Amino acid sequence: MKTINDFNFENKKALIRVDFNVPLNENFEVTDATRIQAAKPTIIKILEDGGSAVLMSHLGRPKGVQKEFSLQHIVDKVSEIIGVQVKFAANCVGAVAEEAVAALNEGEVLLLENLRFHNEETSGDTDFAKQLSTLGDVYVNDAFGTAHRAHASTTIVAQFFPDNKCFGSLLAKEIESIDKVLTHGEKPITAVLGGSKVSSKITIIENILDKVDHLIIGGGMTYTFIKAQGGQIGDSICEDDKQELALEILKKAEEKGVKIHLPVDVVGADDFANDATRKVISVDAIPDGWQGLDAGPETLKIFHNVILNSKTILWNGPLGVFEMENFANGTITLGHSIAEATEKGAFSLVGGGDSVAAVKQFGFGDKVSYVSTGGGAMLESLEGKTLPGIAAIRN
Ligand code: AMP
C-alpha cells in the first residue's frame, strides 16, 4: 500500500482529492470542520517536504454551477486550519485552474472550485479526469467518504499517474483500521450490529460471519430475530418478510462457530415517544401495546462481558432509539464498555452512520481506537466490497 510517506514531495505539486463536503449554515459558514481537520496531516506533510498542494473536492449535490455550493465559502476555514493562506481557482479545470497551478510556489495551497459543477465528475468521464490530472505531479487520494464512488477525481484520474499515486494519511488509516478488524484482527473478534433494520445490514452480517467470533445484535433488528424464534414482540419494529432470513443467519452462525448474542431484556415503551411510560420487559414476552426501544439491564451486562473479553471490536449501529434521551442508555452503556475494553488494549473501530453520530454525541470519540469518517464507504467495506477509489491506487 503506497502512502504519502513513500514519496518526497520536494518541488512537487500534489493533486489531492480531499473530502471537504462540510456542512454550512445560512451564512455559508462551516458548522463542522472535522473533515478539514482530518485532511490536515496529509497537506502538512506535503508542504513540509517542500511541495505544494492542489486540493480538489465536491460540496453538496449542485446541479451545474450553483454559487451556494461554491468551495470559495470554505477558503478562510481551510486557511485557518492549515495555517497557510489558501488560494482559490474559480474552476477545477481549464485555463483558470491551469494558470493558478502554474503560479503555485512550494509551501502554497490551492483549492479548486467544486468538482461537481461539472457533470463529468460523477459520470467518471475520462477526458475530464485527464484535464484534472494535468494539475499535479503526484495524485493523492485522501477522501475515504467518496472512495466507494468511481468518479473522475476519486478513481478515473488515478490511471494518469501510473507510478505517482498514493493514499493520503487519512485514507491509509481507514484502510488499516478496516484491515485490523476484518483481515488480521486479534481474536476474539466481536462485531456489534445495531440500527433499525435487518434488511439494511444483511450483506454486512453475511460478510462478517466469516471473520468474527462473536456477533452482538441489537437495536430494532432484534425483534425480527426474536419473532422468527417464536417470541412475542408486541408492537416492536419488525420486518416480517425477513424472519426466514434471520433464522438462516442464526443457523449459518452456528455452523461457522460464531456465537450470536441477542438481547434478553428490553426497555419497553407504550408509545414511540421520549415521554412514553417505560418498563423493563423480557425480550420475548412484550405485550401488545408495548414496543422495545432500548436494551435492558441484563442484556447490557451480557454484552459488557462479551466486549471486555474481546481483543478486536467493530461497532456499527445504535442499541436503541438513542435520539430520545430515555432510550439512549443502552447505546451509552455499550460505548462505555467498548471504551473500557479499548483502554485494556483491545482495538475498536466505530463505523457507519448513526453509531458515529452516537459516539460523537456521547463523547466517546477519543476513547475508541478509530472512528471512521466515511458512512457509505465504511458500510461497503464491511460488506466486503472492493472500493473503486482504493483499487485505483492499488492497481
Ligand atoms: P441504522 O441507520 O440502520 O443504523 O439505524 C439507526 C436507527 O435505528 C436510529 O435512528 C435508531 O433510533 C433506530 N433504532 C434503534 N433501535 C430501535 C428500536 N428498538 N426501534 C426502532 N428504531 C430503533
PDB file of C-alpha atoms and ligand atoms in Angstrom, residues 194-197 200-201 218-221 223 237 272 291-294 316-323 352-355, ligand 1:
ATOM      1  CA  GLY A 194     -27.458  -2.348  15.808  1.00  0.00           C
ATOM      2  CA  GLY A 195     -29.719   0.032  13.960  1.00  0.00           C
ATOM      3  CA  SER A 196     -33.221  -0.317  12.741  1.00  0.00           C
ATOM      4  CA  LYS A 197     -33.434  -2.954  10.034  1.00  0.00           C
ATOM      5  CA  SER A 200     -30.005  -2.796   5.534  1.00  0.00           C
ATOM      6  CA  LYS A 201     -27.400  -4.833   7.439  1.00  0.00           C
ATOM      7  CA  GLY A 218     -29.137  -5.088  18.989  1.00  0.00           C
ATOM      8  CA  GLY A 219     -31.433  -2.197  18.149  1.00  0.00           C
ATOM      9  CA  GLY A 220     -34.534  -2.573  16.039  1.00  0.00           C
ATOM     10  CA  MET A 221     -33.096  -5.622  14.234  1.00  0.00           C
ATOM     11  CA  TYR A 223     -37.273  -8.095  17.043  1.00  0.00           C
ATOM     12  CA  ILE A 237     -40.346  -2.754  14.873  1.00  0.00           C
ATOM     13  CA  PHE A 272     -42.711   5.699  20.248  1.00  0.00           C
ATOM     14  CA  GLN A 291     -42.542  -1.856  21.955  1.00  0.00           C
ATOM     15  CA  GLY A 292     -38.877  -2.408  22.738  1.00  0.00           C
ATOM     16  CA  LEU A 293     -36.907   0.808  22.267  1.00  0.00           C
ATOM     17  CA  ASP A 294     -33.659   0.083  24.106  1.00  0.00           C
ATOM     18  CA  ASN A 316     -21.992  -0.291  13.726  1.00  0.00           C
ATOM     19  CA  GLY A 317     -25.454   0.890  14.710  1.00  0.00           C
ATOM     20  CA  PRO A 318     -27.076   2.003  17.999  1.00  0.00           C
ATOM     21  CA  LEU A 319     -28.621  -0.407  20.523  1.00  0.00           C
ATOM     22  CA  GLY A 320     -31.770   1.653  20.874  1.00  0.00           C
ATOM     23  CA  VAL A 321     -33.521   4.827  19.839  1.00  0.00           C
ATOM     24  CA  PHE A 322     -30.614   6.911  21.162  1.00  0.00           C
ATOM     25  CA  GLU A 323     -32.038  10.129  19.710  1.00  0.00           C
ATOM     26  CA  GLY A 352     -21.060   3.733   9.535  1.00  0.00           C
ATOM     27  CA  GLY A 353     -23.754   6.325  10.060  1.00  0.00           C
ATOM     28  CA  ASP A 354     -25.603   6.515  13.331  1.00  0.00           C
ATOM     29  CA  SER A 355     -23.056   4.839  15.592  1.00  0.00           C
TER      30      SER A 355
HETATM   31  P1  AMP B   1     -29.413   2.391  11.060  1.00  0.00           P
HETATM   32  O1  AMP B   1     -29.419   3.620  10.209  1.00  0.00           O
HETATM   33  O2  AMP B   1     -29.949   1.176  10.376  1.00  0.00           O
HETATM   34  O3  AMP B   1     -28.073   2.159  11.721  1.00  0.00           O
HETATM   35  O4  AMP B   1     -30.476   2.655  12.195  1.00  0.00           O
HETATM   36  C1  AMP B   1     -30.321   3.659  13.140  1.00  0.00           C
HETATM   37  C2  AMP B   1     -31.661   3.971  13.719  1.00  0.00           C
HETATM   38  O5  AMP B   1     -32.207   2.835  14.333  1.00  0.00           O
HETATM   39  C3  AMP B   1     -31.591   5.029  14.772  1.00  0.00           C
HETATM   40  O6  AMP B   1     -32.218   6.187  14.293  1.00  0.00           O
HETATM   41  C4  AMP B   1     -32.368   4.430  15.939  1.00  0.00           C
HETATM   42  O7  AMP B   1     -33.279   5.320  16.505  1.00  0.00           O
HETATM   43  C5  AMP B   1     -33.097   3.274  15.316  1.00  0.00           C
HETATM   44  N1  AMP B   1     -33.409   2.237  16.285  1.00  0.00           N
HETATM   45  C6  AMP B   1     -32.576   1.605  17.114  1.00  0.00           C
HETATM   46  N2  AMP B   1     -33.247   0.751  17.920  1.00  0.00           N
HETATM   47  C7  AMP B   1     -34.553   0.850  17.588  1.00  0.00           C
HETATM   48  C8  AMP B   1     -35.753   0.233  18.074  1.00  0.00           C
HETATM   49  N3  AMP B   1     -35.710  -0.659  19.056  1.00  0.00           N
HETATM   50  N4  AMP B   1     -36.898   0.575  17.497  1.00  0.00           N
HETATM   51  C9  AMP B   1     -36.923   1.475  16.493  1.00  0.00           C
HETATM   52  N5  AMP B   1     -35.849   2.090  15.999  1.00  0.00           N
HETATM   53  C10 AMP B   1     -34.661   1.781  16.540  1.00  0.00           C
END
